[in-house]
mmCIF file of C-alpha atoms in Angstrom:
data_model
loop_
_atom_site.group_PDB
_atom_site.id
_atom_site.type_symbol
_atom_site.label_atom_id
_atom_site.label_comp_id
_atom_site.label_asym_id
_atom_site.label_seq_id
_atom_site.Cartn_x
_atom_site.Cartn_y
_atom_site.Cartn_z
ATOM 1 C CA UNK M 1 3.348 -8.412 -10.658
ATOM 2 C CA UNK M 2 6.517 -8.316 -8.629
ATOM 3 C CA UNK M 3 8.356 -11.424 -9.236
ATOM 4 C CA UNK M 4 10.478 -13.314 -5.917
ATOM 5 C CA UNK M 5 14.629 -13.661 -6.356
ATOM 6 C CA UNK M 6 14.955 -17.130 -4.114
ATOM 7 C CA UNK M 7 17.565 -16.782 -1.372
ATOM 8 C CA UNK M 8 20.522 -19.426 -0.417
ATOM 9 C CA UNK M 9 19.490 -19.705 3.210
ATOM 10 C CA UNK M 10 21.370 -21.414 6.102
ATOM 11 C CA UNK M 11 19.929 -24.892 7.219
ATOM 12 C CA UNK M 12 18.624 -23.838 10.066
ATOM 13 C CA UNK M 13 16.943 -20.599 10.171
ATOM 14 C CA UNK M 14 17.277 -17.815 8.207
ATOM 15 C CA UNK M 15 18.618 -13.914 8.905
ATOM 16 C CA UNK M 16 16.216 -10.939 9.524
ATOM 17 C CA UNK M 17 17.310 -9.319 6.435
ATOM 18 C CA UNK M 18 16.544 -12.142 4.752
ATOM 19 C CA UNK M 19 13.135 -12.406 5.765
ATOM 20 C CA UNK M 20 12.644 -8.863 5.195
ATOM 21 C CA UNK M 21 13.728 -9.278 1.647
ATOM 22 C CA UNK M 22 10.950 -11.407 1.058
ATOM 23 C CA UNK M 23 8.342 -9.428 2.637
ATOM 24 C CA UNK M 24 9.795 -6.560 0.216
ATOM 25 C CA UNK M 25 9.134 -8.290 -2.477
ATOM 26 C CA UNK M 26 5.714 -9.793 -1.461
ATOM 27 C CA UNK M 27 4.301 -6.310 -0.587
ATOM 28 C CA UNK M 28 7.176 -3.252 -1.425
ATOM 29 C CA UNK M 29 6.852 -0.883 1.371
ATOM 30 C CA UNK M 30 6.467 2.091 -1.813
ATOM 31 C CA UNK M 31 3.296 0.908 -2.045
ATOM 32 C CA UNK M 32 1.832 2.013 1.661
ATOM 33 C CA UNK M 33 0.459 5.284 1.707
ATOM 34 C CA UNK M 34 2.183 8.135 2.572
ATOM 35 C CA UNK M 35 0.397 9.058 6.185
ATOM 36 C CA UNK M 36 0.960 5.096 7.140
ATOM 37 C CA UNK M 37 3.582 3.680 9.624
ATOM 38 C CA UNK M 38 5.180 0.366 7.643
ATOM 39 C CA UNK M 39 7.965 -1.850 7.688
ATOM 40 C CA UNK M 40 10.277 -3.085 10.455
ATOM 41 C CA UNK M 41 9.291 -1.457 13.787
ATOM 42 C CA UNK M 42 11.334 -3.183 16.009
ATOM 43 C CA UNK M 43 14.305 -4.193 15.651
ATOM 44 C CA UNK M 44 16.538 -6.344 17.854
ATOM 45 C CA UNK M 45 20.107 -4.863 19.518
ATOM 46 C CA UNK M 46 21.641 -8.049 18.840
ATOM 47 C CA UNK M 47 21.778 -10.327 15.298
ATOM 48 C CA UNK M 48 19.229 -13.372 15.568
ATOM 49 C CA UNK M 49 18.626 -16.086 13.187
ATOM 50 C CA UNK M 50 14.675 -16.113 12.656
ATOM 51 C CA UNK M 51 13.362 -19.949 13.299
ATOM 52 C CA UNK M 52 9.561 -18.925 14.310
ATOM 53 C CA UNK M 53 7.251 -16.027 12.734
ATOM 54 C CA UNK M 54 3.514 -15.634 14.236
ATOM 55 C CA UNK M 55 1.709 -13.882 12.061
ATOM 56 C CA UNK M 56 -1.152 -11.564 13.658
ATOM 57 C CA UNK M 57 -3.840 -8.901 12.318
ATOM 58 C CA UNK M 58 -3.453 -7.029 15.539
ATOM 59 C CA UNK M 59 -0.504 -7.153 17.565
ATOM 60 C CA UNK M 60 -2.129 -7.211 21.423
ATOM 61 C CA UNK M 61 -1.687 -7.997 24.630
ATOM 62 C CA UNK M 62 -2.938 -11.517 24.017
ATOM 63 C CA UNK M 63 -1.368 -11.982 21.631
ATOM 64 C CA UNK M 64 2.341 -10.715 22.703
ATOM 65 C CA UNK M 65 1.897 -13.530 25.855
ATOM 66 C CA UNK M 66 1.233 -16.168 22.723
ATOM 67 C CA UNK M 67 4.534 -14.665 21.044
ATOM 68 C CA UNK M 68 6.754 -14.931 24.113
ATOM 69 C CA UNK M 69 5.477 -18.519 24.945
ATOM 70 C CA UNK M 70 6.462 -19.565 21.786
ATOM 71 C CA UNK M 71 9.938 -18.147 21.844
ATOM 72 C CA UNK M 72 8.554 -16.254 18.539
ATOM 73 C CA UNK M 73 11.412 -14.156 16.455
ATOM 74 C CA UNK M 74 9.376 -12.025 14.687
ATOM 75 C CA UNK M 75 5.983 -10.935 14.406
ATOM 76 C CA UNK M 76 4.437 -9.943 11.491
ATOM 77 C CA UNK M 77 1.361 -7.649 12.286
ATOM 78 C CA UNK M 78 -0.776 -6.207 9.643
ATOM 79 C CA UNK M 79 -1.931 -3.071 11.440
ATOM 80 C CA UNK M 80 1.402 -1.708 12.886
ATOM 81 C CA UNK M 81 1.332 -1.533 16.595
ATOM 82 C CA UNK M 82 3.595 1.392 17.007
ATOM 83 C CA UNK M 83 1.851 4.394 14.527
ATOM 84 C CA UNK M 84 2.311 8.030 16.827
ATOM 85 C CA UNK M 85 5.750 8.821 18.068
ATOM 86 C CA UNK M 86 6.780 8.052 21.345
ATOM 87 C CA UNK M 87 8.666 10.441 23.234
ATOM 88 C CA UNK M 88 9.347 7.971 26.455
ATOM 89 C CA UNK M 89 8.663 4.368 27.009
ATOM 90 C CA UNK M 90 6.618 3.922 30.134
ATOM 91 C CA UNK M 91 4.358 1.147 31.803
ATOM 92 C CA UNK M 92 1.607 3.331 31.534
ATOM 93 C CA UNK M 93 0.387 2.935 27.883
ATOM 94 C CA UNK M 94 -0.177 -0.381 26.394
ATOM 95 C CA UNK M 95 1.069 -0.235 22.995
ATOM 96 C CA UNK M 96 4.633 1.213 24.906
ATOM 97 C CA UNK M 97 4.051 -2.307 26.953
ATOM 98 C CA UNK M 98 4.481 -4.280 23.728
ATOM 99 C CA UNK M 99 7.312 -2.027 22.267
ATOM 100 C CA UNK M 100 9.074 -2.924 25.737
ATOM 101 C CA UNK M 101 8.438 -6.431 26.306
ATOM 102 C CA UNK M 102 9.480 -7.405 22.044
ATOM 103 C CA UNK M 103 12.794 -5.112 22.998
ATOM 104 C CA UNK M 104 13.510 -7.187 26.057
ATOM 105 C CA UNK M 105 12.304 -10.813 24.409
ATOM 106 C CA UNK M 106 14.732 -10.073 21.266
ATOM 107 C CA UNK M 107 11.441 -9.903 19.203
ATOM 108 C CA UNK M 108 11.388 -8.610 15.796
ATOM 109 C CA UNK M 109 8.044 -6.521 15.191
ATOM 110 C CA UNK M 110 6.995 -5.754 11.073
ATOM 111 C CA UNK M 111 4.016 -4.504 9.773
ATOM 112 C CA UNK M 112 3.225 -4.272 6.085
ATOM 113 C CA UNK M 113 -0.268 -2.613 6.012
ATOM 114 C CA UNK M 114 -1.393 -0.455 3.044
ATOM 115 C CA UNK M 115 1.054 -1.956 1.029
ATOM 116 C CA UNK M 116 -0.241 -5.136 1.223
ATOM 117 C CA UNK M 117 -3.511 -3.657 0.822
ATOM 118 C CA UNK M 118 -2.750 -2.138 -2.391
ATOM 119 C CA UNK M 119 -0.361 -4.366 -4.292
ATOM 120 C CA UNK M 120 -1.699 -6.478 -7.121
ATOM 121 C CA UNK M 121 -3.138 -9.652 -5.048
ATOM 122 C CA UNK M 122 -3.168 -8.442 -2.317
ATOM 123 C CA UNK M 123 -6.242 -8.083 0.372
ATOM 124 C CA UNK M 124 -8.586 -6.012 -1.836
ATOM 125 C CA UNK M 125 -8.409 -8.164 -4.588
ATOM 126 C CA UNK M 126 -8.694 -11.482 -1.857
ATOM 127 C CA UNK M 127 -11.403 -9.474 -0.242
ATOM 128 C CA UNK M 128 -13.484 -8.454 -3.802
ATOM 129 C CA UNK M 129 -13.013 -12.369 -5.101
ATOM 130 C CA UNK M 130 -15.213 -13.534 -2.159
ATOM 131 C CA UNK M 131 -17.615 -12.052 -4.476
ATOM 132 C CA UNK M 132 -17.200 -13.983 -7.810
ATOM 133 C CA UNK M 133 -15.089 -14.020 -10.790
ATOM 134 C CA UNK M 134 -14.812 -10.923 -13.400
ATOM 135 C CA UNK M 135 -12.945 -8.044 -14.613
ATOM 136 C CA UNK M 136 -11.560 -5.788 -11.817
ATOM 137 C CA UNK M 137 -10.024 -2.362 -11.531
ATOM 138 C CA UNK M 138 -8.090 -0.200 -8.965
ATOM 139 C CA UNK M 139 -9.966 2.743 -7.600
ATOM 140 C CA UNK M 140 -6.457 4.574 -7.232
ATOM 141 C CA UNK M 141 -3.844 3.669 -9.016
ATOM 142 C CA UNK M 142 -0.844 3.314 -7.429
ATOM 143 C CA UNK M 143 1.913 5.167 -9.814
ATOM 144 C CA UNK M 144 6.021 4.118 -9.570
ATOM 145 C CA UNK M 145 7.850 5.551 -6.491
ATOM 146 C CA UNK M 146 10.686 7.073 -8.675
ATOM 147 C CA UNK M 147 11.605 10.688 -8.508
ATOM 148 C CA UNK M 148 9.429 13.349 -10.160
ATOM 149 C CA UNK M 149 10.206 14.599 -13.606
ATOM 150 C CA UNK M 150 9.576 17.734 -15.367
ATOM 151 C CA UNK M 151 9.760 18.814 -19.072
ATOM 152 C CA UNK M 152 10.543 22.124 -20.202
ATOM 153 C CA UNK M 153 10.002 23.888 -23.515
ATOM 154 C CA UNK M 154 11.736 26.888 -25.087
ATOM 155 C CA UNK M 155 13.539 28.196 -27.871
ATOM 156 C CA UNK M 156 17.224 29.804 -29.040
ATOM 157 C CA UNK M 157 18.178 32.535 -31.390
ATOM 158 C CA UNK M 158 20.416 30.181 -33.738
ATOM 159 C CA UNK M 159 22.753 26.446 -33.407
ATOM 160 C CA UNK M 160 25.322 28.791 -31.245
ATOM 161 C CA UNK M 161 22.885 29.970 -28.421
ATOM 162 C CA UNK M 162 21.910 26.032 -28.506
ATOM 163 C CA UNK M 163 25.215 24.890 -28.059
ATOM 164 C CA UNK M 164 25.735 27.633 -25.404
ATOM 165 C CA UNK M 165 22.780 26.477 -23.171
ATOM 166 C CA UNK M 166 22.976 22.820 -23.668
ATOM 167 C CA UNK M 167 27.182 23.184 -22.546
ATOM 168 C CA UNK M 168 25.923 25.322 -19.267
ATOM 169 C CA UNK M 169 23.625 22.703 -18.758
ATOM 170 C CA UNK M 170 26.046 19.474 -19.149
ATOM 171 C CA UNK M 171 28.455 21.848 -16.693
ATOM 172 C CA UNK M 172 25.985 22.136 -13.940
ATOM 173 C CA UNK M 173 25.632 18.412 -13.812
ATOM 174 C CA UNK M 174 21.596 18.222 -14.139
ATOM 175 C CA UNK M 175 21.793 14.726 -15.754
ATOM 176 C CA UNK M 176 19.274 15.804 -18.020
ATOM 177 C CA UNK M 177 18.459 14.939 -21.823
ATOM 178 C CA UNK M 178 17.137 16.987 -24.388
ATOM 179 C CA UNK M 179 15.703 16.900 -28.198
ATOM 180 C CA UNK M 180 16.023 19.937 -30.509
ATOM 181 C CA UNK M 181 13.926 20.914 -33.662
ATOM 182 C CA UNK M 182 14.164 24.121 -36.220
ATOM 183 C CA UNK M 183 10.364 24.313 -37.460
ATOM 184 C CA UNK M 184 11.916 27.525 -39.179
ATOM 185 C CA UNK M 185 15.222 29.651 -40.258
ATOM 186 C CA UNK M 186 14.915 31.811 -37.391
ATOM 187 C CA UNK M 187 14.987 29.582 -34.279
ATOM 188 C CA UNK M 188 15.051 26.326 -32.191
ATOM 189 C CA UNK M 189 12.803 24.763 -30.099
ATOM 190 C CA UNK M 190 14.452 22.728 -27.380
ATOM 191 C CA UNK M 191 12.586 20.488 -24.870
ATOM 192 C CA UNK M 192 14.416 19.211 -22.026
ATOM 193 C CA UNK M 193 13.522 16.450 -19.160
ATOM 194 C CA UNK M 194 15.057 16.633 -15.670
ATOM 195 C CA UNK M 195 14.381 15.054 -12.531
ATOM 196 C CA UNK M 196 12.850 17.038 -9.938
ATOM 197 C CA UNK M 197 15.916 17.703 -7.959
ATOM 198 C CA UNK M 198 17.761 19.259 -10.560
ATOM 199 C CA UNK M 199 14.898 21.408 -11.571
ATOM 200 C CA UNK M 200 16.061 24.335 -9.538
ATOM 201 C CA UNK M 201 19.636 24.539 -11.474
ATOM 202 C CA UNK M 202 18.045 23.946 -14.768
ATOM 203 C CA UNK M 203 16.091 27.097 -14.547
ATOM 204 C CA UNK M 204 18.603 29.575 -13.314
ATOM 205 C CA UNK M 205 20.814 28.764 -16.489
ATOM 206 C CA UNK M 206 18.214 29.402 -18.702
ATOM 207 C CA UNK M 207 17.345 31.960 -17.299
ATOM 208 C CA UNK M 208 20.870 33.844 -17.592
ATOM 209 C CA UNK M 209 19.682 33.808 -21.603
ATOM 210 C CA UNK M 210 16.680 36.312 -22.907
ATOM 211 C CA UNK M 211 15.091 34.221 -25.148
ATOM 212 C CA UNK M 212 14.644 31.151 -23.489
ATOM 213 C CA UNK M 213 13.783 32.697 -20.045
ATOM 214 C CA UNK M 214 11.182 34.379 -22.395
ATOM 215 C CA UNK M 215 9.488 31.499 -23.664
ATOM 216 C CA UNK M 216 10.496 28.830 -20.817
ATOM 217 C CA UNK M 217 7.898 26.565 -19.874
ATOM 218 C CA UNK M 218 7.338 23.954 -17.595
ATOM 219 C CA UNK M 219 5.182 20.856 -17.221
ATOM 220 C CA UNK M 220 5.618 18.036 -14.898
ATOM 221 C CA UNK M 221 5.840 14.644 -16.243
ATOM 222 C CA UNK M 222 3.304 11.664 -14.942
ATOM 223 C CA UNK M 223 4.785 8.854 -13.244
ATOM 224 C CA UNK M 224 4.419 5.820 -14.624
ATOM 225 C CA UNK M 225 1.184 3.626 -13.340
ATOM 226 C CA UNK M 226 1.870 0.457 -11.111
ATOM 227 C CA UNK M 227 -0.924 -1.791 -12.929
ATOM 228 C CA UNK M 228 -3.019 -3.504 -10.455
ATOM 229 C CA UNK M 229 -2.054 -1.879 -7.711
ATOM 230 C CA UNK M 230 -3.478 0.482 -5.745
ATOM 231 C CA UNK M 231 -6.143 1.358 -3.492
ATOM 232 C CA UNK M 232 -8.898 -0.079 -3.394
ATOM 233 C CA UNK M 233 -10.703 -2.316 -6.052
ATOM 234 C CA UNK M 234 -14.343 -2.464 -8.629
ATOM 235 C CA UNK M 235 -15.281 -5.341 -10.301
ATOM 236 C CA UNK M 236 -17.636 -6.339 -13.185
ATOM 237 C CA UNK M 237 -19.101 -9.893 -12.097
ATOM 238 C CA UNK M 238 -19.124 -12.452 -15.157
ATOM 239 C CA UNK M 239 -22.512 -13.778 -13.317
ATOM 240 C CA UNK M 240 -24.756 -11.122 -11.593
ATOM 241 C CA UNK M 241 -26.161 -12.360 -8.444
ATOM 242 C CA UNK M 242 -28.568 -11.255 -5.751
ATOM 243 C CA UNK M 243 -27.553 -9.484 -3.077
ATOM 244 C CA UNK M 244 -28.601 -12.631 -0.364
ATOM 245 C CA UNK M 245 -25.958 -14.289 -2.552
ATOM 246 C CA UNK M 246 -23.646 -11.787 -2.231
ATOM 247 C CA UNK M 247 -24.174 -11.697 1.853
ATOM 248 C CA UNK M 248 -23.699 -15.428 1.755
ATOM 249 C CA UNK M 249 -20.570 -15.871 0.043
ATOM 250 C CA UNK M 250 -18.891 -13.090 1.696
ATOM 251 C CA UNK M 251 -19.912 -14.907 4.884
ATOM 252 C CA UNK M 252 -18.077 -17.886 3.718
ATOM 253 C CA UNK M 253 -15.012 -16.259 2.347
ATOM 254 C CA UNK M 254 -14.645 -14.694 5.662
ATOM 255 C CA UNK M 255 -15.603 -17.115 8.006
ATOM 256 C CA UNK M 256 -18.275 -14.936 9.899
ATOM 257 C CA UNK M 257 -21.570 -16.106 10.671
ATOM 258 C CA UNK M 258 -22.895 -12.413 10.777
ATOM 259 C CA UNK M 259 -22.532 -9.434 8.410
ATOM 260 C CA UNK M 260 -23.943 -5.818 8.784
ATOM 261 C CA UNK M 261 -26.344 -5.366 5.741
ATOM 262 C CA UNK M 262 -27.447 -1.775 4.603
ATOM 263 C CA UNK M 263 -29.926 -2.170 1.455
ATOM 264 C CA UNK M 264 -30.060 0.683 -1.040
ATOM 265 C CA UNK M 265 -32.644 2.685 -1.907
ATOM 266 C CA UNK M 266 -35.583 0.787 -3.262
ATOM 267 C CA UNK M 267 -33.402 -2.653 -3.125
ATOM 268 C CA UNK M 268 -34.281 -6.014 -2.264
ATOM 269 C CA UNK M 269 -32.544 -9.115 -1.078
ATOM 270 C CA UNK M 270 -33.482 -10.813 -4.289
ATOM 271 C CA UNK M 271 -32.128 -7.420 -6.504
ATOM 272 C CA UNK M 272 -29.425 -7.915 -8.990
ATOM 273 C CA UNK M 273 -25.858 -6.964 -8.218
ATOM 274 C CA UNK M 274 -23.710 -6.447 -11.024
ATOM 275 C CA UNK M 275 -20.608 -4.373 -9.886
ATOM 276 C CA UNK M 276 -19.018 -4.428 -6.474
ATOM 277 C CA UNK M 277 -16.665 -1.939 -4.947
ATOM 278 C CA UNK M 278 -14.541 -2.910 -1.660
ATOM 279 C CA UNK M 279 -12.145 -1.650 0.408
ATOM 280 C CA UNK M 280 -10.519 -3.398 3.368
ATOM 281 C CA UNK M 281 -10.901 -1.865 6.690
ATOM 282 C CA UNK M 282 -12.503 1.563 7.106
ATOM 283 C CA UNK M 283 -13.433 2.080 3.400
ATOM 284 C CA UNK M 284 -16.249 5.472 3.787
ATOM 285 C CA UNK M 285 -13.680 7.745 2.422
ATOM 286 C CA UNK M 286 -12.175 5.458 -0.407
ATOM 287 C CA UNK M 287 -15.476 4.225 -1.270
ATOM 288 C CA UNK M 288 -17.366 7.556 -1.234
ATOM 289 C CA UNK M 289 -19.058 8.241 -5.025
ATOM 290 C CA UNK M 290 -18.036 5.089 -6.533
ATOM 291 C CA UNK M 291 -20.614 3.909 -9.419
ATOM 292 C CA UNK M 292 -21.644 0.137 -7.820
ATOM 293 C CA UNK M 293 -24.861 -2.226 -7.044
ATOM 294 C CA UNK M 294 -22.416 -3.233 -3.622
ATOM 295 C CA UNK M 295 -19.959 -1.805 -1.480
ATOM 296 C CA UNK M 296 -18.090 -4.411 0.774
ATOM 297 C CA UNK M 297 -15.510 -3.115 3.795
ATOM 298 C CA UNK M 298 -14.767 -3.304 7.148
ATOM 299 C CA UNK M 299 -16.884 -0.238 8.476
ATOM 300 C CA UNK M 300 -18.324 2.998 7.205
ATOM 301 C CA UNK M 301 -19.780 5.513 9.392
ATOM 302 C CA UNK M 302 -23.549 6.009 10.185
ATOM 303 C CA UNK M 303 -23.917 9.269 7.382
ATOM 304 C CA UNK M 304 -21.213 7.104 4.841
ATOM 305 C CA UNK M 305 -23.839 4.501 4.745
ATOM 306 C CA UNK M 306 -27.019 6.266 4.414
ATOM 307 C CA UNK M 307 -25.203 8.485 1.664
ATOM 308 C CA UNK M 308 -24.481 5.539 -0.362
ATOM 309 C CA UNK M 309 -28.285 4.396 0.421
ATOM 310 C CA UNK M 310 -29.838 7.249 -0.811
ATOM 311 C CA UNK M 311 -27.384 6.259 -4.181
ATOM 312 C CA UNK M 312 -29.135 2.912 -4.315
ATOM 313 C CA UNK M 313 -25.927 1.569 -3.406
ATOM 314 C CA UNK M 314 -26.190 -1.356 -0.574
ATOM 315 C CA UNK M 315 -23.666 -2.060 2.042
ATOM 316 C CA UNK M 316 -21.719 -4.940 3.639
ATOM 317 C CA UNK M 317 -19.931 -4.303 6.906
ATOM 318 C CA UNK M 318 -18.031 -6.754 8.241
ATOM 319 C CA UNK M 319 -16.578 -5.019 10.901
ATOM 320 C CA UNK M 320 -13.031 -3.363 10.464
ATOM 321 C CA UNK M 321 -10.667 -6.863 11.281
ATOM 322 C CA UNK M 322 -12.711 -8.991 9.713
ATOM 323 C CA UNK M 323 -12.547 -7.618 6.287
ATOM 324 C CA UNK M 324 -8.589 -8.559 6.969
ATOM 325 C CA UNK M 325 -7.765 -11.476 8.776
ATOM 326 C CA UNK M 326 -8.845 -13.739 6.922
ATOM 327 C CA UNK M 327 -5.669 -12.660 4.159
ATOM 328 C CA UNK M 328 -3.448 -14.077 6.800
ATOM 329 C CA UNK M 329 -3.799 -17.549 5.734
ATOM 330 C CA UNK M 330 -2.890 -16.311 2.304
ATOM 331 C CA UNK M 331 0.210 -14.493 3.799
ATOM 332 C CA UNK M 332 1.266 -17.753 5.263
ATOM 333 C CA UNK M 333 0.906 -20.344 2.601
ATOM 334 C CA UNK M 334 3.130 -17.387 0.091
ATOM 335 C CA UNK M 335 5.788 -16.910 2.926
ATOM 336 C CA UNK M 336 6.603 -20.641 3.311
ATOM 337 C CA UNK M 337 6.799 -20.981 -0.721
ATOM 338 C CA UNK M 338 9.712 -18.335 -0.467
ATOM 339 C CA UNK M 339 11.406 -19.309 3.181
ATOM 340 C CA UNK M 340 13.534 -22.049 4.293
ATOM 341 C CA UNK M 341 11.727 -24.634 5.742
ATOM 342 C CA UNK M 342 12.813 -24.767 8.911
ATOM 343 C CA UNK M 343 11.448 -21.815 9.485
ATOM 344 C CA UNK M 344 7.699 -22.133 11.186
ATOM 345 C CA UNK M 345 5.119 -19.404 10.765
ATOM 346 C CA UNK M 346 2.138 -19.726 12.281
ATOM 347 C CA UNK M 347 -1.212 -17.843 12.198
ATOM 348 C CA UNK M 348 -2.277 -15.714 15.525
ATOM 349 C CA UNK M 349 -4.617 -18.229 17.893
ATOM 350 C CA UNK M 350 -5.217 -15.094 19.834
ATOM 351 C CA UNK M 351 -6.203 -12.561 17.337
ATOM 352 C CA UNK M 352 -9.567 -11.703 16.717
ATOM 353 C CA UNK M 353 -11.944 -8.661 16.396
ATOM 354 C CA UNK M 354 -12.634 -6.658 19.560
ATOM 355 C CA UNK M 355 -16.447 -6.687 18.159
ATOM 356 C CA UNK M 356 -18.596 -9.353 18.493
ATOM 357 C CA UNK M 357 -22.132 -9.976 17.530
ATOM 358 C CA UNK M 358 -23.869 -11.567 21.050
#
């Protein structure tokens, strides 16, 4: 969906706003949702060409000691180690640890998240192809990030009262546009658009005239739908399978030798599934009251899962990382298309799941 502008790029590294260009256009930071903590998050005092990028689902201790021993630039987490504000930077909480030692090392700290959760190829669709081919949707579609527009409706007396309004209007500077009509002798009906911020000043000059403050109304104006993108994903398999299939490939996309496996409600191993529904990382609440023979996501809670049970809905859990990481590899293969080459970027050797299955 979002096509990549190449960049003339020196021969032997490349800029941090460079880089961060790219990433832009890989995953655009509009995307994330609104309660999420994305982008750059650390940001060094002093320029720095970028020659080596580690790439990491989890930014942690471990995996800050593999940074610094590398003489990394920048790190590119997924979850973003910095989310609530700080209000001192102390010794005493890890994730402050990390915020200090990438200040002091000159290390460059970006996380893209939900956006490149919900952008179109993303992790939810990487995650939902593990399953098989077919037709797939967006649970919530992500809509443009432009400003929100209104429309309102009313009519004039005669051609002077229109000329009147529409002059008070072009004086005030709204910006906006407008289309008139005279169904009839007696009046005209005027619709105008404006964005949201000039919505305020739009209304108090019609209102200074009776007979469109009369009949004003006002009705906000949809944004326009990002297609593919968005949160979460459902697909329609072109070849149902069983649900052991299912388990298995999932395995294999993901690399895991164990999944969590909830069956629904009169379900076998051996029954059909025809329709999958994922979300990556803690899907319950994204997931909740979808129509689908499988749900597949990082966790769900103990009630989440025996809800969608009782639905005849069965369950893959993967645990929360997992459902993730494995998009890295993806990551890395699209930055180096789009980056100079002298620019390394590796994949984490330290990052991994806290869970493990003993």
């Amino acid at each position: 969906m979002f096509k990549l502008s190449f960049i003339s790029h020196s021969a032997q590294a490349m800029n941090l706003p460079d880089i961060l260009e790219v990433l832009e256009q890989l995953a655009p930071l509009s995307l994330a949702e609104p309660w999420d903590n994305v982008g750059l998050l650390v940001e060094p005092s002093k320029p720095r060409l970028v020659q080596k990028i580690l790439l990491t689902n989890d930014l942690t201790v471990s995996v800050m000691e593999e940074a610094e021993v590398m003489s990394c630039d920048l790190i590119i987490s997924y979850h973003p180690p910095l989310f609530k504000p700080f209000k001192r930077l102390v010794q005493k909480d890890w994730k402050q640890q990390l915020a200090i030692r990438a200040v002091e090392a000159g290390i460059a700290i970006y996380s893209p998240h939900t956006a490149l959760d919900s952008v179109k190829g993303g992790i939810n669709d990487w995650l939902i192809g593990g399953v098989g081919s077919g037709s797939v949707s967006v649970l919530r579609q992500a809509v443009s990030s432009g400003p929100l527009c209104h429309k309102l409706e009313f009519t004039v007396r005669n051609h002077e009262e229109l000329e009147t309004v529409l002059s008070e209007l072009g004086d005030r500077g709204t910006g906006v546009t407008f289309s008139a009509a005279r169904p009839d002798s007696h009046a005209y009906s005027v619709r105008v658009s404006c964005c949201d911020s000039a919505l305020t000043s739009v209304v108090q000059t019609l209102w200074q005239h009776s007979t469109p403050q009369q009949s004003l109304s006002i009705l906000p104006v949809s944004k326009q739908p990002l297609l593919g993108c968005g949160v979460g994903r459902r697909g329609t398999l072109d070849e149902p399978i069983s649900i052991e299939t299912a388990v298995n490939r999932m395995k294999a996309h993901l690399g895991l030798k164990h999944l969590r496996l909830a069956l629904g409600a009169q379900k076998t191993l051996e029954s059909t599934v025809t329709t999958v529904a994922v979300c990556a990382g803690s899907g319950g609440s994204v997931l909740q009251g979808v129509t689908a023979d499988l749900y597949i996501t990082g966790e769900m809670s103990h009630h989440e899962v025996l809800d969608a049970v009782a639905a005849g809905t069965s369950v893959i859990l993967t645990d929360h990382s997992n459902s993730e990481r494995g998009f890295l590899s993806v990551l890395r293969e699209r930055l180096s298309v789009h980056l100079d080459d002298s620019v390394s970027v590796q994949l984490s050797q330290k990052d991994r799941d806290p869970l493990e299955v003993m």
